[in-house]
Amino acid sequence: MPITIPADLPAYSVLSNEGVMVMSPDHAARQDIRPLRIGLLNLMPKKIQTENQFARLIGATPLQIELSLIRMTEHQTKNTAAEHMEEFYRPFQEIKDQKFDGLIITGAPIEHLAFQEVSYWDELKQVFEWTQTNVHSTFGVCWGGMAMINHFHGITKHSLDQKAFGCFRHLNLQPTSPYLRGFSDDFVIPVSRWTEMSQSDIDNTPGLTTLLGSAGVGPCLVEDPEHRALYIFNHFEYDSDTLKQEYDRDVESGTAINVPVNYYPDDDPSRKPLNRWRSHAHLLYGNWLSEIYQTTPYDVNRIGLETADLRA
């Protein structure tokens, strides 16, 4: 089944050319099926690139998805055309009365700031609380996941002496989890961050379960059933060349940066990187959507009123 997005959104033509099933809202309205309503709260500066990455993953399942793009109300992006933001994004304050089957909260390149120093932190806390009444399942990604687990559980992020940068091997710690159906025992995930969450802090917090983790870069995917949430601190959504773009940017600007670990063949930046995480990325987001589909109320207005267990 296709993902429903506006026909003039750049991702529509990008995904169509890649063979991903996409559908315009007019076409979707003619089908007698309720699509899953998924929101993307996009905190990344390169909005279009991030839209493409997540739309690619959630549009690859047999389910019809209606994707809504959301932004913080007062924060103005400097890296995406104002016309694009005006046409395709809605500020949180305009959509907060709506209900969503799922919400993805992206990362943001503001790791150096304490959470309380982020200009939109107060509104983001409103978003976190809003998910408990208006969203069936939330997926916090990288900084977004760190911020959410901090809000609900008080777990703090810790600065790293050196950037965790590259493709790191991870272990499947909970093979029976419905979110990990089809996962290998170990695999690589792109990582790009200056902070980390402590596994001991997570272990000492009742109700949290680490599903994926790495000896090199710590916990990766954490389940929080009480808040109907998943937190992932790494980047399954990355394109094949995303780490290369980050590396080339830092080299060009003179910023000290290591060659991303286990990314280029023979760690040679002159060679084309290989994507070795794509299949697991599709598995994870497909499993997340499958769990939503099986547990969300058919009447979208019942979201928040019915406390369906995602593990039921």
PDB file of C-alpha atoms in Angstrom:
ATOM      1  CA  MET A   1       0.000   0.000   0.000  1.00  0.00           C
ATOM      2  CA  PRO A   2       1.172   3.545  -0.667  1.00  0.00           C
ATOM      3  CA  ILE A   3       2.093   6.509   1.456  1.00  0.00           C
ATOM      4  CA  THR A   4      -0.191   9.524   0.958  1.00  0.00           C
ATOM      5  CA  ILE A   5       1.676  12.810   0.511  1.00  0.00           C
ATOM      6  CA  PRO A   6       0.986  15.952  -1.538  1.00  0.00           C
ATOM      7  CA  ALA A   7       1.736  15.415  -5.217  1.00  0.00           C
ATOM      8  CA  ASP A   8       3.862  18.584  -5.315  1.00  0.00           C
ATOM      9  CA  LEU A   9       5.984  17.704  -2.269  1.00  0.00           C
ATOM     10  CA  PRO A  10       9.540  17.006  -3.520  1.00  0.00           C
ATOM     11  CA  ALA A  11       9.486  13.584  -1.849  1.00  0.00           C
ATOM     12  CA  TYR A  12       6.585  12.541  -4.112  1.00  0.00           C
ATOM     13  CA  SER A  13       8.679  12.497  -7.284  1.00  0.00           C
ATOM     14  CA  VAL A  14      11.799  11.256  -5.476  1.00  0.00           C
ATOM     15  CA  LEU A  15      10.005   8.225  -4.044  1.00  0.00           C
ATOM     16  CA  SER A  16       8.045   7.570  -7.233  1.00  0.00           C
ATOM     17  CA  ASN A  17      11.279   7.367  -9.193  1.00  0.00           C
ATOM     18  CA  GLU A  18      12.655   4.919  -6.625  1.00  0.00           C
ATOM     19  CA  GLY A  19       9.665   2.626  -6.973  1.00  0.00           C
ATOM     20  CA  VAL A  20       8.071   3.493  -3.605  1.00  0.00           C
ATOM     21  CA  MET A  21       4.279   3.493  -3.789  1.00  0.00           C
ATOM     22  CA  VAL A  22       2.963   7.037  -3.325  1.00  0.00           C
ATOM     23  CA  MET A  23      -0.562   8.406  -3.605  1.00  0.00           C
ATOM     24  CA  SER A  24      -2.004  11.897  -3.696  1.00  0.00           C
ATOM     25  CA  PRO A  25      -4.634  12.880  -1.079  1.00  0.00           C
ATOM     26  CA  ASP A  26      -7.315  13.090  -3.810  1.00  0.00           C
ATOM     27  CA  HIS A  27      -6.621   9.516  -4.883  1.00  0.00           C
ATOM     28  CA  ALA A  28      -6.526   8.287  -1.281  1.00  0.00           C
ATOM     29  CA  ALA A  29      -9.918   9.868  -0.548  1.00  0.00           C
ATOM     30  CA  ARG A  30     -11.519   7.586  -3.130  1.00  0.00           C
ATOM     31  CA  GLN A  31     -10.422   4.456  -1.248  1.00  0.00           C
ATOM     32  CA  ASP A  32     -12.644   2.945   1.446  1.00  0.00           C
ATOM     33  CA  ILE A  33      -9.708   2.358   3.823  1.00  0.00           C
ATOM     34  CA  ARG A  34      -8.618   4.416   6.809  1.00  0.00           C
ATOM     35  CA  PRO A  35      -4.947   5.292   6.373  1.00  0.00           C
ATOM     36  CA  LEU A  36      -2.655   5.496   9.357  1.00  0.00           C
ATOM     37  CA  ARG A  37      -2.106   9.127  10.296  1.00  0.00           C
ATOM     38  CA  ILE A  38       1.614   9.616  10.895  1.00  0.00           C
ATOM     39  CA  GLY A  39       3.107  12.974  11.882  1.00  0.00           C
ATOM     40  CA  LEU A  40       6.729  13.979  11.303  1.00  0.00           C
ATOM     41  CA  LEU A  41       7.939  16.685  13.671  1.00  0.00           C
ATOM     42  CA  ASN A  42      10.985  17.711  11.664  1.00  0.00           C
ATOM     43  CA  LEU A  43      13.658  19.435  13.766  1.00  0.00           C
ATOM     44  CA  MET A  44      16.493  18.920  11.279  1.00  0.00           C
ATOM     45  CA  PRO A  45      17.834  21.909   9.310  1.00  0.00           C
ATOM     46  CA  LYS A  46      17.743  20.097   5.945  1.00  0.00           C
ATOM     47  CA  LYS A  47      13.981  19.567   5.950  1.00  0.00           C
ATOM     48  CA  ILE A  48      13.580  18.096   2.468  1.00  0.00           C
ATOM     49  CA  GLN A  49      16.377  15.560   2.909  1.00  0.00           C
ATOM     50  CA  THR A  50      14.861  14.405   6.214  1.00  0.00           C
ATOM     51  CA  GLU A  51      11.358  14.233   4.700  1.00  0.00           C
ATOM     52  CA  ASN A  52      12.670  11.962   1.959  1.00  0.00           C
ATOM     53  CA  GLN A  53      14.495   9.699   4.400  1.00  0.00           C
ATOM     54  CA  PHE A  54      11.525   9.027   6.674  1.00  0.00           C
ATOM     55  CA  ALA A  55       8.922   8.978   3.913  1.00  0.00           C
ATOM     56  CA  ARG A  56      11.016   6.331   2.139  1.00  0.00           C
ATOM     57  CA  LEU A  57      10.896   4.076   5.195  1.00  0.00           C
ATOM     58  CA  ILE A  58       7.270   4.475   6.199  1.00  0.00           C
ATOM     59  CA  GLY A  59       6.116   4.335   2.595  1.00  0.00           C
ATOM     60  CA  ALA A  60       7.567   0.872   1.984  1.00  0.00           C
ATOM     61  CA  THR A  61       4.933  -1.142   3.882  1.00  0.00           C
ATOM     62  CA  PRO A  62       1.621  -2.629   2.651  1.00  0.00           C
ATOM     63  CA  LEU A  63      -0.239  -0.002   4.703  1.00  0.00           C
ATOM     64  CA  GLN A  64      -1.644   3.272   3.456  1.00  0.00           C
ATOM     65  CA  ILE A  65       0.044   6.143   5.314  1.00  0.00           C
ATOM     66  CA  GLU A  66      -1.104   9.734   5.512  1.00  0.00           C
ATOM     67  CA  LEU A  67       1.988  11.796   6.342  1.00  0.00           C
ATOM     68  CA  SER A  68       1.680  15.203   8.018  1.00  0.00           C
ATOM     69  CA  LEU A  69       4.695  17.507   8.322  1.00  0.00           C
ATOM     70  CA  ILE A  70       4.911  19.467  11.568  1.00  0.00           C
ATOM     71  CA  ARG A  71       7.249  22.214  12.784  1.00  0.00           C
ATOM     72  CA  MET A  72       7.798  24.066  16.027  1.00  0.00           C
ATOM     73  CA  THR A  73       5.544  27.102  16.100  1.00  0.00           C
ATOM     74  CA  GLU A  74       7.950  29.987  16.668  1.00  0.00           C
ATOM     75  CA  HIS A  75      11.238  28.484  15.471  1.00  0.00           C
ATOM     76  CA  GLN A  76      12.186  29.616  11.958  1.00  0.00           C
ATOM     77  CA  THR A  77      14.437  27.423   9.839  1.00  0.00           C
ATOM     78  CA  LYS A  78      17.310  29.023   7.921  1.00  0.00           C
ATOM     79  CA  ASN A  79      18.121  26.088   5.643  1.00  0.00           C
ATOM     80  CA  THR A  80      14.821  25.429   3.854  1.00  0.00           C
ATOM     81  CA  ALA A  81      12.897  27.811   1.625  1.00  0.00           C
ATOM     82  CA  ALA A  82      10.124  29.701   3.372  1.00  0.00           C
ATOM     83  CA  GLU A  83       7.782  28.774   0.514  1.00  0.00           C
ATOM     84  CA  HIS A  84       8.343  25.074   1.182  1.00  0.00           C
ATOM     85  CA  MET A  85       7.692  25.495   4.894  1.00  0.00           C
ATOM     86  CA  GLU A  86       4.559  27.552   4.283  1.00  0.00           C
ATOM     87  CA  GLU A  87       3.082  25.101   1.805  1.00  0.00           C
ATOM     88  CA  PHE A  88       3.833  21.763   3.431  1.00  0.00           C
ATOM     89  CA  TYR A  89       4.342  22.315   7.173  1.00  0.00           C
ATOM     90  CA  ARG A  90       1.907  23.175   9.926  1.00  0.00           C
ATOM     91  CA  PRO A  91       3.013  24.597  13.283  1.00  0.00           C
ATOM     92  CA  PHE A  92       2.311  22.460  16.308  1.00  0.00           C
ATOM     93  CA  GLN A  93      -0.151  24.969  17.750  1.00  0.00           C
ATOM     94  CA  GLU A  94      -2.344  24.543  14.657  1.00  0.00           C
ATOM     95  CA  ILE A  95      -2.523  20.743  14.784  1.00  0.00           C
ATOM     96  CA  LYS A  96      -2.532  20.080  18.527  1.00  0.00           C
ATOM     97  CA  ASP A  97      -6.264  19.289  18.510  1.00  0.00           C
ATOM     98  CA  GLN A  98      -5.747  16.520  15.960  1.00  0.00           C
ATOM     99  CA  LYS A  99      -5.136  12.821  16.650  1.00  0.00           C
ATOM    100  CA  PHE A 100      -2.335  10.740  15.109  1.00  0.00           C
ATOM    101  CA  ASP A 101      -1.676   7.026  15.006  1.00  0.00           C
ATOM    102  CA  GLY A 102       2.060   7.666  15.066  1.00  0.00           C
ATOM    103  CA  LEU A 103       4.509  10.530  15.475  1.00  0.00           C
ATOM    104  CA  ILE A 104       8.199  10.680  14.574  1.00  0.00           C
ATOM    105  CA  ILE A 105      10.268  13.343  16.340  1.00  0.00           C
ATOM    106  CA  THR A 106      13.561  13.813  14.523  1.00  0.00           C
ATOM    107  CA  GLY A 107      16.973  14.694  15.828  1.00  0.00           C
ATOM    108  CA  ALA A 108      18.442  18.199  15.810  1.00  0.00           C
ATOM    109  CA  PRO A 109      22.059  19.428  15.590  1.00  0.00           C
ATOM    110  CA  ILE A 110      21.969  21.073  19.027  1.00  0.00           C
ATOM    111  CA  GLU A 111      23.647  18.421  21.156  1.00  0.00           C
ATOM    112  CA  HIS A 112      26.022  20.960  22.700  1.00  0.00           C
ATOM    113  CA  LEU A 113      23.097  22.711  24.393  1.00  0.00           C
ATOM    114  CA  ALA A 114      21.461  21.621  27.614  1.00  0.00           C
ATOM    115  CA  PHE A 115      17.849  20.704  26.921  1.00  0.00           C
ATOM    116  CA  GLN A 116      16.620  23.725  28.878  1.00  0.00           C
ATOM    117  CA  GLU A 117      18.743  26.046  26.714  1.00  0.00           C
ATOM    118  CA  VAL A 118      17.005  25.062  23.469  1.00  0.00           C
ATOM    119  CA  SER A 119      14.868  27.959  22.262  1.00  0.00           C
ATOM    120  CA  TYR A 120      11.787  25.795  21.672  1.00  0.00           C
ATOM    121  CA  TRP A 121      12.184  23.526  24.710  1.00  0.00           C
ATOM    122  CA  ASP A 122       9.004  24.712  26.447  1.00  0.00           C
ATOM    123  CA  GLU A 123       6.888  23.983  23.392  1.00  0.00           C
ATOM    124  CA  LEU A 124       8.637  20.658  22.826  1.00  0.00           C
ATOM    125  CA  LYS A 125       7.686  19.634  26.361  1.00  0.00           C
ATOM    126  CA  GLN A 126       4.099  20.444  25.385  1.00  0.00           C
ATOM    127  CA  VAL A 127       4.506  18.132  22.404  1.00  0.00           C
ATOM    128  CA  PHE A 128       5.751  15.321  24.639  1.00  0.00           C
ATOM    129  CA  GLU A 129       2.739  15.675  26.952  1.00  0.00           C
ATOM    130  CA  TRP A 130       0.402  15.986  23.963  1.00  0.00           C
ATOM    131  CA  THR A 131       1.583  12.599  22.675  1.00  0.00           C
ATOM    132  CA  GLN A 132       0.046  10.979  25.740  1.00  0.00           C
ATOM    133  CA  THR A 133      -3.461  12.064  24.731  1.00  0.00           C
ATOM    134  CA  ASN A 134      -3.321  12.579  20.976  1.00  0.00           C
ATOM    135  CA  VAL A 135      -0.779  10.053  19.612  1.00  0.00           C
ATOM    136  CA  HIS A 136      -1.003   6.271  19.743  1.00  0.00           C
ATOM    137  CA  SER A 137       2.742   5.621  19.376  1.00  0.00           C
ATOM    138  CA  THR A 138       5.733   7.986  19.259  1.00  0.00           C
ATOM    139  CA  PHE A 139       9.192   7.380  17.797  1.00  0.00           C
ATOM    140  CA  GLY A 140      11.893   9.733  19.104  1.00  0.00           C
ATOM    141  CA  VAL A 141      15.034   9.763  16.921  1.00  0.00           C
ATOM    142  CA  CYS A 142      18.567  10.692  18.053  1.00  0.00           C
ATOM    143  CA  TRP A 143      18.344  14.067  19.866  1.00  0.00           C
ATOM    144  CA  GLY A 144      14.548  13.799  19.726  1.00  0.00           C
ATOM    145  CA  GLY A 145      14.704  10.450  21.524  1.00  0.00           C
ATOM    146  CA  MET A 146      17.209  11.775  24.070  1.00  0.00           C
ATOM    147  CA  ALA A 147      14.996  14.778  24.771  1.00  0.00           C
ATOM    148  CA  MET A 148      11.889  12.638  25.171  1.00  0.00           C
ATOM    149  CA  ILE A 149      13.485  10.090  27.519  1.00  0.00           C
ATOM    150  CA  ASN A 150      14.853  13.001  29.545  1.00  0.00           C
ATOM    151  CA  HIS A 151      11.419  14.599  29.809  1.00  0.00           C
ATOM    152  CA  PHE A 152       9.595  11.475  30.912  1.00  0.00           C
ATOM    153  CA  HIS A 153      12.315   9.810  32.973  1.00  0.00           C
ATOM    154  CA  GLY A 154      14.899  12.462  33.861  1.00  0.00           C
ATOM    155  CA  ILE A 155      17.712  10.543  32.131  1.00  0.00           C
ATOM    156  CA  THR A 156      20.478  12.927  31.117  1.00  0.00           C
ATOM    157  CA  LYS A 157      22.698  12.846  28.046  1.00  0.00           C
ATOM    158  CA  HIS A 158      26.456  12.641  28.491  1.00  0.00           C
ATOM    159  CA  SER A 159      29.053  14.386  26.335  1.00  0.00           C
ATOM    160  CA  LEU A 160      31.621  12.271  24.491  1.00  0.00           C
ATOM    161  CA  ASP A 161      35.307  13.135  24.278  1.00  0.00           C
ATOM    162  CA  GLN A 162      35.244  12.150  20.616  1.00  0.00           C
ATOM    163  CA  LYS A 163      32.335  12.119  18.186  1.00  0.00           C
ATOM    164  CA  ALA A 164      30.710   8.722  17.660  1.00  0.00           C
ATOM    165  CA  PHE A 165      30.826   8.765  13.891  1.00  0.00           C
ATOM    166  CA  GLY A 166      30.484   5.898  11.446  1.00  0.00           C
ATOM    167  CA  CYS A 167      28.758   2.524  11.101  1.00  0.00           C
ATOM    168  CA  PHE A 168      28.912   0.593  14.367  1.00  0.00           C
ATOM    169  CA  ARG A 169      27.966  -3.014  15.004  1.00  0.00           C
ATOM    170  CA  HIS A 170      24.908  -3.493  17.203  1.00  0.00           C
ATOM    171  CA  LEU A 171      23.385  -6.503  18.904  1.00  0.00           C
ATOM    172  CA  ASN A 172      19.769  -7.634  18.920  1.00  0.00           C
ATOM    173  CA  LEU A 173      19.156  -7.746  22.679  1.00  0.00           C
ATOM    174  CA  GLN A 174      15.465  -8.711  22.574  1.00  0.00           C
ATOM    175  CA  PRO A 175      14.914 -11.083  19.621  1.00  0.00           C
ATOM    176  CA  THR A 176      11.290 -11.755  20.605  1.00  0.00           C
ATOM    177  CA  SER A 177      10.293  -8.098  20.491  1.00  0.00           C
ATOM    178  CA  PRO A 178       7.660  -7.443  17.815  1.00  0.00           C
ATOM    179  CA  TYR A 179       9.683  -4.393  16.784  1.00  0.00           C
ATOM    180  CA  LEU A 180      12.628  -6.631  15.883  1.00  0.00           C
ATOM    181  CA  ARG A 181      10.857  -9.232  13.733  1.00  0.00           C
ATOM    182  CA  GLY A 182      13.242 -10.377  11.024  1.00  0.00           C
ATOM    183  CA  PHE A 183      16.317  -8.781  12.626  1.00  0.00           C
ATOM    184  CA  SER A 184      19.714 -10.441  12.469  1.00  0.00           C
ATOM    185  CA  ASP A 185      21.634 -11.080  15.666  1.00  0.00           C
ATOM    186  CA  ASP A 186      24.042  -8.274  14.796  1.00  0.00           C
ATOM    187  CA  PHE A 187      24.198  -5.562  12.119  1.00  0.00           C
ATOM    188  CA  VAL A 188      25.537  -2.048  11.538  1.00  0.00           C
ATOM    189  CA  ILE A 189      23.768   1.267  12.132  1.00  0.00           C
ATOM    190  CA  PRO A 190      24.995   4.746  11.167  1.00  0.00           C
ATOM    191  CA  VAL A 191      25.920   6.857  14.197  1.00  0.00           C
ATOM    192  CA  SER A 192      26.669  10.579  14.256  1.00  0.00           C
ATOM    193  CA  ARG A 193      26.564  12.256  17.667  1.00  0.00           C
ATOM    194  CA  TRP A 194      28.623  13.957  20.367  1.00  0.00           C
ATOM    195  CA  THR A 195      26.491  12.684  23.243  1.00  0.00           C
ATOM    196  CA  GLU A 196      25.200   9.368  24.549  1.00  0.00           C
ATOM    197  CA  MET A 197      22.708   7.907  26.993  1.00  0.00           C
ATOM    198  CA  SER A 198      24.045   5.675  29.759  1.00  0.00           C
ATOM    199  CA  GLN A 199      22.953   2.047  29.724  1.00  0.00           C
ATOM    200  CA  SER A 200      23.171   1.946  33.516  1.00  0.00           C
ATOM    201  CA  ASP A 201      20.779   4.919  33.754  1.00  0.00           C
ATOM    202  CA  ILE A 202      18.317   3.114  31.505  1.00  0.00           C
ATOM    203  CA  ASP A 203      18.717  -0.162  33.431  1.00  0.00           C
ATOM    204  CA  ASN A 204      17.989   1.685  36.679  1.00  0.00           C
ATOM    205  CA  THR A 205      14.783   3.219  35.306  1.00  0.00           C
ATOM    206  CA  PRO A 206      11.718   0.989  35.802  1.00  0.00           C
ATOM    207  CA  GLY A 207       9.725   0.219  32.676  1.00  0.00           C
ATOM    208  CA  LEU A 208      12.426   0.825  30.073  1.00  0.00           C
ATOM    209  CA  THR A 209      13.877  -1.989  27.949  1.00  0.00           C
ATOM    210  CA  THR A 210      16.886  -1.695  25.664  1.00  0.00           C
ATOM    211  CA  LEU A 211      16.159  -3.547  22.420  1.00  0.00           C
ATOM    212  CA  LEU A 212      19.329  -2.735  20.453  1.00  0.00           C
ATOM    213  CA  GLY A 213      22.755  -1.855  21.811  1.00  0.00           C
ATOM    214  CA  SER A 214      26.430  -1.615  20.940  1.00  0.00           C
ATOM    215  CA  ALA A 215      29.595  -2.290  22.902  1.00  0.00           C
ATOM    216  CA  GLY A 216      31.161   0.671  21.150  1.00  0.00           C
ATOM    217  CA  VAL A 217      28.450   3.346  21.243  1.00  0.00           C
ATOM    218  CA  GLY A 218      26.044   2.190  23.952  1.00  0.00           C
ATOM    219  CA  PRO A 219      22.255   1.797  23.914  1.00  0.00           C
ATOM    220  CA  CYS A 220      20.512   2.401  20.609  1.00  0.00           C
ATOM    221  CA  LEU A 221      16.812   1.487  20.721  1.00  0.00           C
ATOM    222  CA  VAL A 222      14.796   1.713  23.947  1.00  0.00           C
ATOM    223  CA  GLU A 223      11.153   0.763  24.443  1.00  0.00           C
ATOM    224  CA  ASP A 224       8.959   2.762  26.842  1.00  0.00           C
ATOM    225  CA  PRO A 225       5.553   0.997  26.976  1.00  0.00           C
ATOM    226  CA  GLU A 226       4.111   3.312  29.641  1.00  0.00           C
ATOM    227  CA  HIS A 227       4.427   6.274  27.277  1.00  0.00           C
ATOM    228  CA  ARG A 228       3.779   4.211  24.120  1.00  0.00           C
ATOM    229  CA  ALA A 229       7.158   5.280  22.782  1.00  0.00           C
ATOM    230  CA  LEU A 230      10.375   4.080  21.205  1.00  0.00           C
ATOM    231  CA  TYR A 231      13.631   6.031  21.469  1.00  0.00           C
ATOM    232  CA  ILE A 232      16.409   5.430  18.951  1.00  0.00           C
ATOM    233  CA  PHE A 233      19.691   7.294  19.370  1.00  0.00           C
ATOM    234  CA  ASN A 234      21.234   6.372  15.995  1.00  0.00           C
ATOM    235  CA  HIS A 235      20.272   6.848  12.362  1.00  0.00           C
ATOM    236  CA  PHE A 236      18.703   3.941  10.502  1.00  0.00           C
ATOM    237  CA  GLU A 237      17.018   6.537   8.269  1.00  0.00           C
ATOM    238  CA  TYR A 238      20.303   7.843   6.831  1.00  0.00           C
ATOM    239  CA  ASP A 239      20.893   7.669   3.097  1.00  0.00           C
ATOM    240  CA  SER A 240      23.982   5.897   1.767  1.00  0.00           C
ATOM    241  CA  ASP A 241      25.885   9.179   1.477  1.00  0.00           C
ATOM    242  CA  THR A 242      24.650  11.076   4.548  1.00  0.00           C
ATOM    243  CA  LEU A 243      27.750  10.348   6.624  1.00  0.00           C
ATOM    244  CA  LYS A 244      29.874  11.281   3.615  1.00  0.00           C
ATOM    245  CA  GLN A 245      28.088  14.628   3.361  1.00  0.00           C
ATOM    246  CA  GLU A 246      28.782  15.305   7.036  1.00  0.00           C
ATOM    247  CA  TYR A 247      32.420  14.250   6.709  1.00  0.00           C
ATOM    248  CA  ASP A 248      33.018  16.315   3.557  1.00  0.00           C
ATOM    249  CA  ARG A 249      31.354  19.347   5.177  1.00  0.00           C
ATOM    250  CA  ASP A 250      33.651  19.188   8.199  1.00  0.00           C
ATOM    251  CA  VAL A 251      36.771  18.606   6.102  1.00  0.00           C
ATOM    252  CA  GLU A 252      35.903  21.572   3.886  1.00  0.00           C
ATOM    253  CA  SER A 253      35.288  23.851   6.881  1.00  0.00           C
ATOM    254  CA  GLY A 254      38.495  22.752   8.607  1.00  0.00           C
ATOM    255  CA  THR A 255      36.630  21.152  11.503  1.00  0.00           C
ATOM    256  CA  ALA A 256      38.556  18.330  13.161  1.00  0.00           C
ATOM    257  CA  ILE A 257      36.797  15.084  12.284  1.00  0.00           C
ATOM    258  CA  ASN A 258      37.763  11.437  12.037  1.00  0.00           C
ATOM    259  CA  VAL A 259      37.006   9.318   8.982  1.00  0.00           C
ATOM    260  CA  PRO A 260      33.671   7.636   9.780  1.00  0.00           C
ATOM    261  CA  VAL A 261      34.309   4.197  11.254  1.00  0.00           C
ATOM    262  CA  ASN A 262      33.555   1.120   9.124  1.00  0.00           C
ATOM    263  CA  TYR A 263      31.834   3.209   6.456  1.00  0.00           C
ATOM    264  CA  TYR A 264      34.078   3.567   3.422  1.00  0.00           C
ATOM    265  CA  PRO A 265      35.581   0.378   1.930  1.00  0.00           C
ATOM    266  CA  ASP A 266      38.973  -0.046   3.612  1.00  0.00           C
ATOM    267  CA  ASP A 267      38.257   3.254   5.439  1.00  0.00           C
ATOM    268  CA  ASP A 268      39.256   5.073   2.246  1.00  0.00           C
ATOM    269  CA  PRO A 269      37.208   8.308   1.802  1.00  0.00           C
ATOM    270  CA  SER A 270      37.996   8.335  -1.911  1.00  0.00           C
ATOM    271  CA  ARG A 271      35.856   5.194  -2.370  1.00  0.00           C
ATOM    272  CA  LYS A 272      32.082   5.031  -2.570  1.00  0.00           C
ATOM    273  CA  PRO A 273      30.471   4.005   0.752  1.00  0.00           C
ATOM    274  CA  LEU A 274      28.254   0.926   0.825  1.00  0.00           C
ATOM    275  CA  ASN A 275      24.839   0.871   2.472  1.00  0.00           C
ATOM    276  CA  ARG A 276      24.730  -2.080   4.906  1.00  0.00           C
ATOM    277  CA  TRP A 277      21.791  -0.987   7.082  1.00  0.00           C
ATOM    278  CA  ARG A 278      18.946  -0.388   4.614  1.00  0.00           C
ATOM    279  CA  SER A 279      17.187  -3.740   5.113  1.00  0.00           C
ATOM    280  CA  HIS A 280      17.116  -3.414   8.905  1.00  0.00           C
ATOM    281  CA  ALA A 281      15.909   0.168   8.627  1.00  0.00           C
ATOM    282  CA  HIS A 282      12.895  -0.989   6.630  1.00  0.00           C
ATOM    283  CA  LEU A 283      12.303  -3.839   9.060  1.00  0.00           C
ATOM    284  CA  LEU A 284      12.266  -1.564  12.100  1.00  0.00           C
ATOM    285  CA  TYR A 285       9.926   1.073  10.733  1.00  0.00           C
ATOM    286  CA  GLY A 286       7.744  -1.549   9.074  1.00  0.00           C
ATOM    287  CA  ASN A 287       7.433  -3.415  12.372  1.00  0.00           C
ATOM    288  CA  TRP A 288       6.595  -0.157  14.178  1.00  0.00           C
ATOM    289  CA  LEU A 289       3.825   0.619  11.699  1.00  0.00           C
ATOM    290  CA  SER A 290       2.548  -2.958  11.907  1.00  0.00           C
ATOM    291  CA  GLU A 291       2.251  -2.692  15.687  1.00  0.00           C
ATOM    292  CA  ILE A 292       0.405   0.604  15.325  1.00  0.00           C
ATOM    293  CA  TYR A 293      -1.951  -0.871  12.745  1.00  0.00           C
ATOM    294  CA  GLN A 294      -2.794  -3.816  14.998  1.00  0.00           C
ATOM    295  CA  THR A 295      -3.445  -1.770  18.143  1.00  0.00           C
ATOM    296  CA  THR A 296      -4.644   1.708  17.194  1.00  0.00           C
ATOM    297  CA  PRO A 297      -8.393   2.414  17.436  1.00  0.00           C
ATOM    298  CA  TYR A 298     -10.213   2.306  14.101  1.00  0.00           C
ATOM    299  CA  ASP A 299     -11.952   5.542  15.085  1.00  0.00           C
ATOM    300  CA  VAL A 300      -9.056   7.981  15.145  1.00  0.00           C
ATOM    301  CA  ASN A 301     -10.951  10.115  17.650  1.00  0.00           C
ATOM    302  CA  ARG A 302     -10.617   7.277  20.183  1.00  0.00           C
ATOM    303  CA  ILE A 303      -6.832   7.659  20.286  1.00  0.00           C
ATOM    304  CA  GLY A 304      -5.872   8.708  23.795  1.00  0.00           C
ATOM    305  CA  LEU A 305      -9.150   7.381  25.164  1.00  0.00           C
ATOM    306  CA  GLU A 306      -8.309   3.724  24.606  1.00  0.00           C
ATOM    307  CA  THR A 307      -5.072   2.594  26.244  1.00  0.00           C
ATOM    308  CA  ALA A 308      -4.334  -0.249  23.833  1.00  0.00           C
ATOM    309  CA  ASP A 309      -1.188  -2.129  24.747  1.00  0.00           C
ATOM    310  CA  LEU A 310       1.315  -2.094  21.875  1.00  0.00           C
ATOM    311  CA  ARG A 311       2.475  -5.543  22.942  1.00  0.00           C
ATOM    312  CA  ALA A 312      -1.021  -7.088  22.971  1.00  0.00           C
TER     313      ALA A 312
END
